[in-house]
Each structure stands twice: as C-alpha cells, then as structure tokens.
Amino acid sequence: MCCWRTRRSSAPCSAVMTACGISGATSSRISAARRPTVIGPRGVELELDDIQRGVLSPRPTPYAATYLAFRIDDRAQGRELMRRASAAVTSAADSASPLGETWVSVAVTCTGLAALGVPRSSLDTFAWEFRQGMSARAKALGDVGESAPENWEAPLGSPDVHVVIAAVAPDPLQLEAAVERARPAYDRLPGVMAIWRQDCYALPTETEHFGYRDGVSHPAVEGSGIVGSNRLEVPLKAGEFVLGHPDELGGAQTPQPPVLGRNGSYAVFRKLHQRVAEFRRYLKDSATGPADEELIAAKIMGRWRSGAPLALAPQRDDPELGVDPQRRNTFLYERDDPAGFSTPGGCHIRRANPRDASVAGEVRLHRMIRRGAVYGPPLPDGVMEDDGADRGLMFAFIGAHLGRQFEFVQSEWMNDGVFFGAGSAKDPVTGSHDGITGFTIPRRPLRRRLAALPRFVVTRGGEYCFLPSLSALRWLGDLQD
C-alpha cells in the first residue's frame, strides 16, 4: 500500500465539520440539459451518460483496483479537481467504449462537499447518516472494540478525507493506465493533497482470503440494461440505487438542487481486515475431518467455497455449478428451504439477502449492490498461524438509502438474529463477535451447535460518500463563493 503523509489543511477541520451542519455560500444555478436516455423493459428511463459507471456496472473478472483519498486545502483548486474529474470519470453509457472494462469513479464525503463550498441549505437535504459520517455511526454498525474508530487506519474516518477516486481495470497494467488517465484531474493542484492509497485486486478464481468465491450476486436494476445474477428476482426500481428516480416505495430521494442530487448515489467504503489463520483454525477445530470442515465452511457462508450454493447443492460441492454465472445464483429460500436445513438462516449470504424468506422487514427495501476487492498477500494454503501481514477486503456498497439499505442490513441482519428468530446471534463470518455465542446448524434429528465464534473480521476504517453525476461534478466545479 502506498500512503502519503502531508501537511494539515490551513482551514481548521472543525470549520469544515461545522459546515456539515454548515455555513454556506451561495450556490450558482446551472440548469441540467436534457440528455439521451436508455429505456428499460418496463419503460424506465435512465440517463446513463450522466451516471457514473461505478454505480451500476458489475466489476470485471479478474480485475485490479485502487482507492485514492484526497484532502482539499484550497477551495478553488478543489473545484478545479471536480471540473477535471468530470472529464476523467466513466459514465454508465461507456460499456462499449474503447476503455472496455476499465473505469474511474469519483466520490465526495460530506466534509468534502463543505470544503468545496456547497451551502448548508443543500447539505441539509442529504441523508442524515451521510452528514454524520461513518465514524459517528460506529456503534450502530457494530464497529466497537478493535473495530472502533480510534483504532482505524489514518486518515480513514477523519475530517481530512474529502474526495475518493477509485479506478478499476481487468489487470494491473490497465489499472495503471486508468490511474494515469485520472492523474490530470489532481496533478499540479498543490491545494489538493493525496493522503491515502489502497491497492486491491481480484484473483482469476474470484475468491477472497477466506477461500470463498466472491462477487456472485448482483441485482437487476430497471432501466440499466444490466441483467441481474438471479433470474428469479424481479428487477428493482432504479430509485433504490440512483437518486432522483422512483424507488420501491414510489418516492424519489433527491438532494438539492436537483442538478447536484439527480443521477447520483451513495457509496460506502470499508477496509476490513481478515483473520485468515484464525478462521482456518476454527473450521479445523470444529470439524471431524476434511470433508466435515468443508461442510461447516459451506454452512457458515451459505455456499461452498467453489461458489455453488447450498440451496442448489445441499449435500456436496458442485464446482461446475460454482463457476456457472447463469445458474449459481438462481434460487430462492421460502419454497424449498423455509427452516434452513439446506441453507441455515444464520449463514452469511442468507442474512445479507434473505431473498423470498419470511423475515422481519421487506427484503426488497434493503437490497444492496455490494462489491469487494481483496488487498494484501494471500496466506499460503495450509498455514494455520498468522504471519502478521495485513490482508482483507475493501468492501463497497452502492445505494440511494444509507439508512434502510446498508445500515439496516449491517445492524439488524448481520449483527443481530431477531429478524429470523435467533435472538442476538450475529453473522458467523463478519459479525462483531465477543467470543461467547456460537453458530447453530439446523439438522435432523438434532441441530448442531458449534463453538463460540471469535471475531474473524476487524474494521480498519471507512467512509460514507456521495457519487455525483457527471453534470453534478461540473456543477461543483463551477460553484462560486
């Protein structure tokens, strides 16, 4: 990982934080020109050339990625960054461009919008979770103890993080080309300081450090032209992921003015350290042998490590199914497995997306676009002792509702079990465990109870961000004091 340490901002951070309660300058008024639209199968119109590609498009496989964080010390130069970024960012309409599966996204925190001079009257129309910031929401998210903000990697969670630029490409060489394409946006701007970088990648096997195939599930969004990974799932309303469009409840969330809010989205970035050796030891200590170890791993996740779901391969792994994107995510729970004898109700994937299962809460209101990229070197196969290397997952959530999507799932489904009748039981993989509660596997005639779960994943930091549309990036660049 490359990390830059730079001088602190000449403007006190407290002034910027107050601005996310904020004192404001007058915003300029720019009318959004009518742009070409893409009409979905149900007549939904999305202005794809105004939406950042990172909002809707699944990532390529394999891929490399990098996250760059910046602090704005000079407002005028920060606005220049926005103007330049509008030319570097890839739109959702660029899928057939020469860039192919390479793209750049730009996100701004609440303190970043304040540093750019967005007035308080505008910031007050953004989601209140966004205005508070991730570190202020730590307890609700289960980020306590080792995962508490005071233990986060600097500068994550601090008022210094104003802009996050993410670049994604199919391989490291194309990634560097994408970074170079974005470099003119921030190069030679001494008032915009690069303060953090995290390089990530995806293996050709699509697995993460615990050994599971990742990136299997992606929802269909009306009007996006992107086919979802589960053919049994009805496409979700565009407003669940793109601001300014009707959502599942019929409303439309649009931060003001519309030129700033429409066609944007919220993004959650989290750096999650994975304790791979401890995870391996837990599986081995809980199992009667290698085959049982793999079964326990599958029951904890809800999928075999090949990617084959227990819903479709309940008795044994099916690697061919695991690599088949047309079949490996096409299933439901309620009709075939309401009691969780195949896929436990408390496993990771059933908590994160209960699909058609009868749970507390309307599942479609909490659906998310999730993306993950591993960082750090893999722990060699068979190693059961930690080697001290930092390795884990850069998690990204995209959605229009921070509260009822990301925060609800994190607090009510991942770090509690009441929604499916399991009391305070937490997600076995990512839950904020205290070493007291174990994991229960439904089984006939008697359920199987595993030993108390340690914490396998520790939060190293994160940010709540806003992904402006391309026209909003230009609007931010043209702001006047």
Coordinates of C-alpha atoms in Angstrom, one line a residue:
M1 CA 0.0 0.0 0.0
C2 CA 1.2 3.5 -0.8
C3 CA 0.3 6.2 1.6
W4 CA 1.2 9.9 1.5
R5 CA 1.5 12.0 4.7
T6 CA 1.1 15.7 4.1
R7 CA 0.7 18.9 5.9
R8 CA -2.6 19.6 7.6
S9 CA -5.2 21.8 6.0
S10 CA -4.8 25.5 6.5
A11 CA -8.6 25.6 7.2
P12 CA -9.4 24.0 10.6
C13 CA -11.2 20.7 10.3
S14 CA -13.7 21.8 12.9
A15 CA -14.8 24.6 10.4
V16 CA -15.4 22.0 7.7
M17 CA -17.2 19.7 10.2
T18 CA -19.4 22.6 11.3
A19 CA -20.2 23.0 7.7
C20 CA -21.8 19.5 7.6
G21 CA -24.0 21.3 9.8
I22 CA -22.8 24.0 7.6
S23 CA -22.5 27.7 7.0
G24 CA -23.0 28.3 3.4
A25 CA -22.0 30.3 0.4
T26 CA -24.5 31.0 -2.4
S27 CA -24.6 28.3 -5.0
S28 CA -24.5 29.0 -8.7
R29 CA -27.5 27.9 -10.7
I30 CA -26.9 25.7 -13.7
S31 CA -29.8 24.1 -15.5
A32 CA -29.3 20.5 -16.5
A33 CA -29.7 20.0 -20.2
R34 CA -31.9 17.2 -21.4
R35 CA -29.7 14.3 -22.3
P36 CA -30.2 10.9 -24.1
T37 CA -31.9 8.2 -22.1
V38 CA -32.0 4.5 -22.1
I39 CA -35.4 3.0 -21.7
G40 CA -35.7 -0.3 -19.8
P41 CA -38.0 -3.2 -20.5
R42 CA -40.7 -1.6 -18.3
G43 CA -40.5 1.9 -19.7
V44 CA -38.0 3.2 -17.1
E45 CA -35.7 5.9 -18.3
L46 CA -32.2 6.3 -17.0
E47 CA -29.8 8.9 -18.3
L48 CA -26.8 6.6 -18.4
D49 CA -24.4 9.1 -19.8
D50 CA -24.9 11.2 -16.7
I51 CA -24.5 8.3 -14.1
Q52 CA -21.1 7.2 -13.0
R53 CA -20.4 3.7 -14.3
G54 CA -19.3 2.6 -10.9
V55 CA -22.9 3.0 -9.7
L56 CA -24.5 0.2 -11.8
S57 CA -21.9 -1.9 -13.6
P58 CA -20.5 -5.2 -12.1
R59 CA -16.8 -5.3 -11.9
P60 CA -14.8 -7.3 -14.5
T61 CA -13.3 -10.7 -13.5
P62 CA -10.5 -10.7 -12.8
Y63 CA -9.7 -7.1 -12.0
A64 CA -7.3 -4.8 -10.2
A65 CA -8.5 -1.7 -8.4
T66 CA -7.1 1.2 -6.4
Y67 CA -8.6 3.7 -4.0
L68 CA -7.0 7.2 -3.7
A69 CA -8.1 9.6 -0.9
F70 CA -7.6 13.4 -1.1
R71 CA -7.9 16.4 1.2
I72 CA -8.9 19.8 -0.2
D73 CA -6.9 22.6 1.3
D74 CA -7.8 25.2 -1.3
R75 CA -11.4 25.6 -2.3
A76 CA -10.7 27.0 -5.8
Q77 CA -8.4 24.1 -6.5
G78 CA -10.9 21.6 -5.1
R79 CA -13.4 22.9 -7.6
E80 CA -10.9 22.6 -10.4
L81 CA -10.5 18.9 -9.3
M82 CA -14.2 18.5 -9.8
R83 CA -14.1 20.1 -13.3
R84 CA -11.2 17.8 -14.3
A85 CA -12.8 14.8 -12.8
S86 CA -15.9 15.2 -14.8
A87 CA -13.8 14.5 -17.9
A88 CA -11.9 11.5 -16.4
V89 CA -14.9 9.7 -14.9
T90 CA -16.5 6.9 -16.9
S91 CA -20.3 7.0 -17.4
A92 CA -22.7 4.1 -17.3
A93 CA -23.1 4.5 -21.1
D94 CA -19.5 3.8 -21.8
S95 CA -19.7 0.0 -21.6
A96 CA -19.0 -0.3 -25.4
S97 CA -16.2 2.3 -25.4
P98 CA -12.6 1.6 -26.2
L99 CA -11.9 1.7 -22.5
G100 CA -13.9 -1.6 -22.2
E101 CA -13.9 -2.9 -18.6
T102 CA -11.7 0.0 -17.3
W103 CA -13.2 2.9 -15.5
V104 CA -12.7 5.7 -12.9
S105 CA -15.2 6.9 -10.3
V106 CA -15.1 10.0 -8.0
A107 CA -16.9 10.2 -4.6
V108 CA -17.1 13.1 -2.2
T109 CA -17.7 13.0 1.6
C110 CA -19.9 15.4 3.4
T111 CA -16.8 17.3 4.7
G112 CA -15.6 17.3 1.1
L113 CA -18.8 18.9 -0.1
A114 CA -18.4 21.5 2.6
A115 CA -14.8 22.1 1.7
L116 CA -16.0 22.8 -1.9
G117 CA -18.4 25.4 -0.6
V118 CA -21.7 23.6 -1.0
P119 CA -24.1 25.6 1.1
R120 CA -25.7 24.3 4.3
S121 CA -29.2 24.6 2.7
S122 CA -28.1 22.0 0.2
L123 CA -26.2 19.7 2.6
D124 CA -29.2 19.5 4.9
T125 CA -31.1 17.7 2.1
F126 CA -28.6 14.8 2.0
A127 CA -29.2 11.6 4.1
W128 CA -28.5 12.4 7.7
E129 CA -26.3 9.3 8.0
F130 CA -24.1 10.7 5.3
R131 CA -23.9 14.1 7.1
Q132 CA -22.8 12.4 10.3
G133 CA -20.2 10.2 8.6
M134 CA -19.2 6.6 9.2
S135 CA -17.1 7.1 12.3
A136 CA -20.1 8.8 14.1
R137 CA -22.2 5.8 13.2
A138 CA -19.7 3.2 14.5
K139 CA -21.8 1.8 17.4
A140 CA -24.8 1.3 15.2
L141 CA -22.6 -0.6 12.7
G142 CA -21.0 -2.8 15.3
D143 CA -17.7 -1.1 14.9
V144 CA -16.7 -1.4 18.6
G145 CA -13.6 -2.7 20.5
E146 CA -10.9 -3.5 18.0
S147 CA -13.1 -2.1 15.2
A148 CA -13.8 1.2 16.9
P149 CA -12.8 4.4 15.0
E150 CA -10.0 5.2 17.4
N151 CA -8.3 2.1 16.1
W152 CA -8.9 2.8 12.4
E153 CA -6.1 3.3 9.9
A154 CA -5.4 7.1 9.5
P155 CA -6.8 9.1 7.9
L156 CA -10.0 7.0 7.4
G157 CA -12.9 8.3 9.4
S158 CA -11.3 11.7 9.9
P159 CA -12.5 15.1 8.6
D160 CA -9.4 15.1 6.3
V161 CA -10.9 12.7 3.7
H162 CA -12.8 14.8 1.2
V163 CA -12.6 13.0 -2.1
V164 CA -12.1 9.3 -3.0
I165 CA -11.1 8.4 -6.5
A166 CA -11.5 4.7 -7.4
A167 CA -10.0 3.1 -10.6
V168 CA -10.9 -0.4 -11.8
A169 CA -9.4 -2.4 -14.6
P170 CA -9.1 -6.1 -15.7
D171 CA -5.4 -6.2 -14.8
P172 CA -2.6 -4.1 -13.1
L173 CA -1.3 -2.7 -16.4
Q174 CA -4.7 -1.4 -17.5
L175 CA -5.2 -0.2 -13.9
E176 CA -2.1 1.9 -14.1
A177 CA -3.3 3.3 -17.4
A178 CA -6.6 4.2 -15.7
V179 CA -4.8 5.9 -12.8
E180 CA -2.7 7.8 -15.4
R181 CA -6.0 8.8 -17.1
A182 CA -7.3 10.2 -13.8
R183 CA -4.0 11.8 -12.8
P184 CA -4.6 15.1 -14.8
A185 CA -7.6 15.6 -12.5
Y186 CA -5.5 16.1 -9.4
D187 CA -1.9 16.6 -10.7
R188 CA -0.4 20.1 -10.3
L189 CA -3.0 21.1 -7.8
P190 CA -1.0 21.9 -4.6
G191 CA -4.2 22.7 -2.7
V192 CA -5.4 19.1 -3.2
M193 CA -3.4 16.7 -1.2
A194 CA -3.2 12.9 -1.8
I195 CA -3.3 11.4 1.7
W196 CA -4.0 7.7 1.3
R197 CA -4.0 4.9 -1.2
Q198 CA -5.1 1.3 -1.1
D199 CA -4.4 -1.1 -3.9
C200 CA -6.7 -4.1 -4.4
Y201 CA -7.1 -7.0 -6.8
A202 CA -9.3 -10.0 -7.6
L203 CA -7.9 -13.4 -8.3
P204 CA -8.8 -15.3 -11.5
T205 CA -10.5 -17.8 -9.2
E206 CA -12.7 -14.9 -7.9
T207 CA -12.0 -15.9 -4.3
E208 CA -11.3 -13.8 -1.3
H209 CA -8.9 -14.6 1.6
F210 CA -11.2 -17.0 3.4
G211 CA -11.3 -19.0 0.2
Y212 CA -14.8 -18.3 -1.0
R213 CA -15.8 -17.3 -4.5
D214 CA -16.8 -13.6 -4.3
G215 CA -18.9 -11.3 -6.4
V216 CA -21.5 -13.9 -7.2
S217 CA -24.6 -11.8 -6.7
H218 CA -25.7 -8.6 -8.5
P219 CA -29.3 -7.2 -8.6
A220 CA -31.0 -6.2 -11.8
V221 CA -31.9 -2.5 -11.9
E222 CA -34.8 -1.2 -14.1
G223 CA -33.5 0.8 -17.0
S224 CA -29.8 -0.1 -16.5
G225 CA -29.7 -2.6 -19.3
I226 CA -27.7 -4.9 -16.9
V227 CA -29.0 -8.4 -16.3
G228 CA -29.1 -9.4 -12.7
S229 CA -27.4 -12.6 -11.5
N230 CA -30.7 -14.2 -10.2
R231 CA -33.2 -14.7 -13.0
L232 CA -35.9 -15.3 -10.3
E233 CA -35.5 -11.8 -8.9
V234 CA -37.8 -9.1 -10.3
P235 CA -35.6 -6.0 -11.2
L236 CA -35.5 -3.4 -8.6
K237 CA -36.7 0.1 -9.1
A238 CA -34.0 2.5 -10.3
G239 CA -34.5 4.8 -7.3
E240 CA -33.1 2.1 -4.9
F241 CA -29.7 2.9 -6.4
V242 CA -29.9 6.1 -8.4
L243 CA -31.1 9.3 -6.7
G244 CA -33.9 11.3 -8.3
H245 CA -35.8 8.3 -9.6
P246 CA -38.8 6.4 -8.1
D247 CA -37.8 3.7 -5.6
E248 CA -39.7 0.6 -4.3
L249 CA -41.9 2.8 -2.1
G250 CA -42.8 5.1 -5.0
G251 CA -40.8 8.1 -3.7
A252 CA -37.7 9.7 -5.1
Q253 CA -34.8 10.9 -2.9
T254 CA -33.1 13.9 -4.5
P255 CA -30.6 16.1 -2.6
Q256 CA -31.0 19.7 -3.6
P257 CA -30.5 21.4 -6.0
P258 CA -31.6 18.7 -8.5
V259 CA -28.5 19.3 -10.7
L260 CA -26.4 18.2 -7.7
G261 CA -28.6 15.3 -6.4
R262 CA -30.2 13.7 -9.5
N263 CA -28.4 10.7 -11.0
G264 CA -26.1 10.4 -8.1
S265 CA -25.8 7.7 -5.4
Y266 CA -24.3 7.0 -2.1
A267 CA -21.2 4.8 -1.6
V268 CA -19.9 3.1 1.5
F269 CA -16.2 2.2 1.5
R270 CA -14.9 -0.1 4.3
K271 CA -11.5 -1.6 4.8
L272 CA -12.0 -4.9 6.5
H273 CA -9.0 -6.9 7.9
Q274 CA -9.5 -10.7 7.7
R275 CA -8.0 -13.1 10.3
V276 CA -7.5 -15.9 7.9
A277 CA -5.4 -18.2 10.2
E278 CA -7.9 -17.9 13.0
F279 CA -10.8 -18.7 10.6
R280 CA -8.9 -21.8 9.3
R281 CA -8.2 -23.0 12.9
Y282 CA -11.9 -22.5 13.9
L283 CA -13.0 -24.7 11.0
K284 CA -10.5 -27.4 11.7
D285 CA -11.2 -27.5 15.4
S286 CA -14.9 -27.7 14.8
A287 CA -14.8 -30.5 12.2
T288 CA -14.4 -34.2 12.4
G289 CA -12.3 -34.3 9.3
P290 CA -11.5 -32.6 6.0
A291 CA -14.9 -33.3 4.4
D292 CA -16.7 -32.1 7.5
E293 CA -14.5 -29.0 7.6
E294 CA -15.7 -28.0 4.1
L295 CA -19.3 -28.7 5.0
I296 CA -19.0 -26.4 8.1
A297 CA -17.4 -23.7 5.9
A298 CA -20.3 -24.0 3.5
K299 CA -22.9 -23.9 6.3
I300 CA -21.3 -20.7 7.7
M301 CA -21.3 -19.0 4.3
G302 CA -24.3 -20.5 2.6
R303 CA -22.1 -21.5 -0.3
W304 CA -19.4 -24.0 -0.9
R305 CA -16.1 -22.3 -1.4
S306 CA -16.4 -23.1 -5.2
G307 CA -19.4 -20.7 -5.3
A308 CA -22.0 -23.4 -5.5
P309 CA -24.9 -22.5 -3.2
L310 CA -26.2 -25.0 -0.6
A311 CA -29.7 -24.2 -2.0
L312 CA -28.8 -26.0 -5.2
A313 CA -26.0 -28.3 -3.9
P314 CA -27.1 -29.2 -0.3
Q315 CA -25.2 -32.5 0.1
R316 CA -21.9 -32.0 -1.7
D317 CA -19.9 -29.4 -3.6
D318 CA -20.6 -28.9 -7.3
P319 CA -17.6 -26.9 -8.7
E320 CA -19.2 -26.8 -12.2
L321 CA -22.2 -25.0 -10.7
G322 CA -19.9 -22.7 -8.8
V323 CA -18.4 -21.3 -12.0
D324 CA -21.6 -21.0 -13.9
P325 CA -22.9 -17.4 -13.6
Q326 CA -26.2 -18.5 -15.3
R327 CA -27.1 -21.0 -12.5
R328 CA -25.1 -20.3 -9.3
N329 CA -27.3 -17.5 -8.0
T330 CA -30.7 -18.5 -9.4
F331 CA -32.5 -19.8 -6.3
L332 CA -35.0 -18.8 -3.6
Y333 CA -35.4 -20.0 0.0
E334 CA -39.0 -19.9 1.1
R335 CA -40.5 -22.6 -1.2
D336 CA -37.8 -25.2 -0.8
D337 CA -36.0 -24.5 2.5
P338 CA -38.0 -22.3 4.9
A339 CA -36.5 -24.0 8.0
G340 CA -32.9 -23.6 6.8
F341 CA -32.0 -27.3 6.7
S342 CA -30.0 -26.7 3.5
T343 CA -29.1 -23.1 3.9
P344 CA -29.1 -22.0 7.5
G345 CA -31.0 -18.9 8.3
G346 CA -28.0 -17.5 10.1
C347 CA -25.4 -18.1 7.4
H348 CA -23.7 -15.1 5.8
I349 CA -25.5 -15.0 2.4
R350 CA -29.0 -15.6 3.8
R351 CA -28.5 -12.8 6.3
A352 CA -27.2 -10.4 3.7
N353 CA -30.0 -11.2 1.2
P354 CA -32.9 -13.3 2.6
R355 CA -34.5 -13.3 -0.9
D356 CA -38.1 -14.5 -0.6
A357 CA -37.7 -15.8 3.0
S358 CA -40.2 -14.7 5.6
V359 CA -38.2 -12.3 7.8
A360 CA -38.8 -9.1 9.7
G361 CA -38.6 -6.3 7.1
E362 CA -39.4 -6.1 3.4
V363 CA -36.4 -7.7 1.7
R364 CA -36.6 -5.6 -1.4
L365 CA -36.3 -2.4 0.6
H366 CA -32.9 -3.5 1.9
R367 CA -31.4 -4.8 -1.2
M368 CA -27.9 -3.5 -1.9
I369 CA -25.2 -3.5 -4.6
R370 CA -22.2 -5.0 -3.0
R371 CA -18.7 -5.2 -4.3
G372 CA -15.5 -6.5 -2.8
A373 CA -11.8 -6.5 -3.7
V374 CA -9.1 -8.2 -1.7
Y375 CA -5.9 -6.5 -0.5
G376 CA -2.7 -7.8 0.9
P377 CA -0.9 -11.1 0.1
P378 CA -2.8 -14.4 0.4
L379 CA -1.9 -16.6 3.4
P380 CA -0.3 -19.8 1.9
D381 CA -2.6 -22.8 1.8
G382 CA -2.5 -24.9 4.9
V383 CA -0.9 -22.3 7.1
M384 CA -2.6 -22.1 10.5
E385 CA -0.6 -19.3 12.1
D386 CA -0.9 -15.7 11.4
D387 CA 2.2 -14.2 9.6
G388 CA 1.5 -10.6 10.6
A389 CA 0.6 -9.4 7.1
D390 CA -2.3 -7.1 6.7
R391 CA -4.8 -8.7 4.3
G392 CA -8.5 -8.4 3.9
L393 CA -11.3 -6.9 1.8
M394 CA -12.2 -3.5 0.5
F395 CA -16.0 -3.5 0.7
A396 CA -18.1 -1.2 -1.3
F397 CA -21.9 -0.6 -1.1
I398 CA -23.8 1.4 -3.6
G399 CA -27.4 2.6 -3.0
A400 CA -29.7 5.5 -2.6
H401 CA -30.7 4.8 1.0
L402 CA -27.8 4.6 3.5
G403 CA -30.2 4.0 6.4
R404 CA -32.6 1.3 5.2
Q405 CA -30.1 -0.4 3.0
F406 CA -26.5 -0.5 4.3
E407 CA -27.1 0.4 8.0
F408 CA -30.2 -1.7 8.4
V409 CA -28.6 -4.8 7.0
Q410 CA -25.4 -4.2 9.0
S411 CA -27.1 -3.6 12.3
E412 CA -30.3 -5.7 12.1
W413 CA -29.4 -8.6 9.9
M414 CA -25.6 -9.0 10.2
N415 CA -25.2 -8.1 13.9
D416 CA -28.5 -9.4 15.3
G417 CA -30.6 -12.5 14.8
V418 CA -34.0 -11.3 15.9
F419 CA -35.3 -11.0 12.3
F420 CA -35.3 -14.7 11.8
G421 CA -35.8 -15.8 15.4
A422 CA -32.2 -16.4 16.5
G423 CA -32.0 -13.8 19.3
S424 CA -28.7 -11.8 19.4
A425 CA -26.8 -14.2 17.2
K426 CA -24.5 -12.5 14.7
D427 CA -23.3 -13.2 11.2
P428 CA -20.7 -16.0 11.6
V429 CA -18.2 -14.5 9.1
T430 CA -18.4 -10.7 9.5
G431 CA -20.3 -10.2 12.8
S432 CA -18.8 -8.3 15.7
H433 CA -18.4 -11.4 17.9
D434 CA -17.4 -11.3 21.5
G435 CA -16.2 -15.0 21.8
I436 CA -19.4 -16.0 23.7
T437 CA -22.0 -17.0 21.1
G438 CA -21.6 -20.0 18.7
F439 CA -23.2 -21.0 15.4
T440 CA -26.2 -23.3 15.1
I441 CA -26.7 -25.5 12.1
P442 CA -30.3 -26.8 11.6
R443 CA -30.2 -30.6 11.3
R444 CA -32.5 -33.6 11.8
P445 CA -33.0 -35.1 14.3
L446 CA -30.8 -32.7 16.3
R447 CA -29.4 -29.4 15.4
R448 CA -25.6 -29.0 15.5
R449 CA -24.0 -26.3 17.7
L450 CA -20.5 -25.1 17.0
A451 CA -18.1 -23.5 19.5
A452 CA -18.2 -19.8 20.3
L453 CA -17.2 -17.6 17.4
P454 CA -14.2 -15.2 17.6
R455 CA -14.1 -12.1 15.5
F456 CA -12.8 -13.0 12.1
V457 CA -13.2 -9.6 10.5
V458 CA -11.9 -6.3 12.0
T459 CA -12.9 -2.9 10.6
R460 CA -9.8 -0.8 9.7
G461 CA -11.8 2.3 8.6
G462 CA -14.2 3.6 6.1
E463 CA -16.2 6.5 4.7
Y464 CA -19.7 7.5 3.7
C465 CA -19.5 9.1 0.3
F466 CA -21.7 10.7 -2.4
L467 CA -21.2 9.7 -6.0
P468 CA -22.2 12.8 -8.0
S469 CA -23.5 12.5 -11.6
L470 CA -21.2 13.9 -14.3
S471 CA -23.3 17.0 -14.6
A472 CA -23.1 17.4 -10.8
L473 CA -19.3 17.2 -10.9
R474 CA -19.3 20.0 -13.4
W475 CA -21.7 22.0 -11.2
L476 CA -19.4 21.5 -8.2
G477 CA -16.5 22.7 -10.4
D478 CA -18.5 25.9 -11.3
L479 CA -19.5 26.9 -7.8
Q480 CA -18.9 30.5 -6.8
D481 CA -18.3 32.0 -3.4

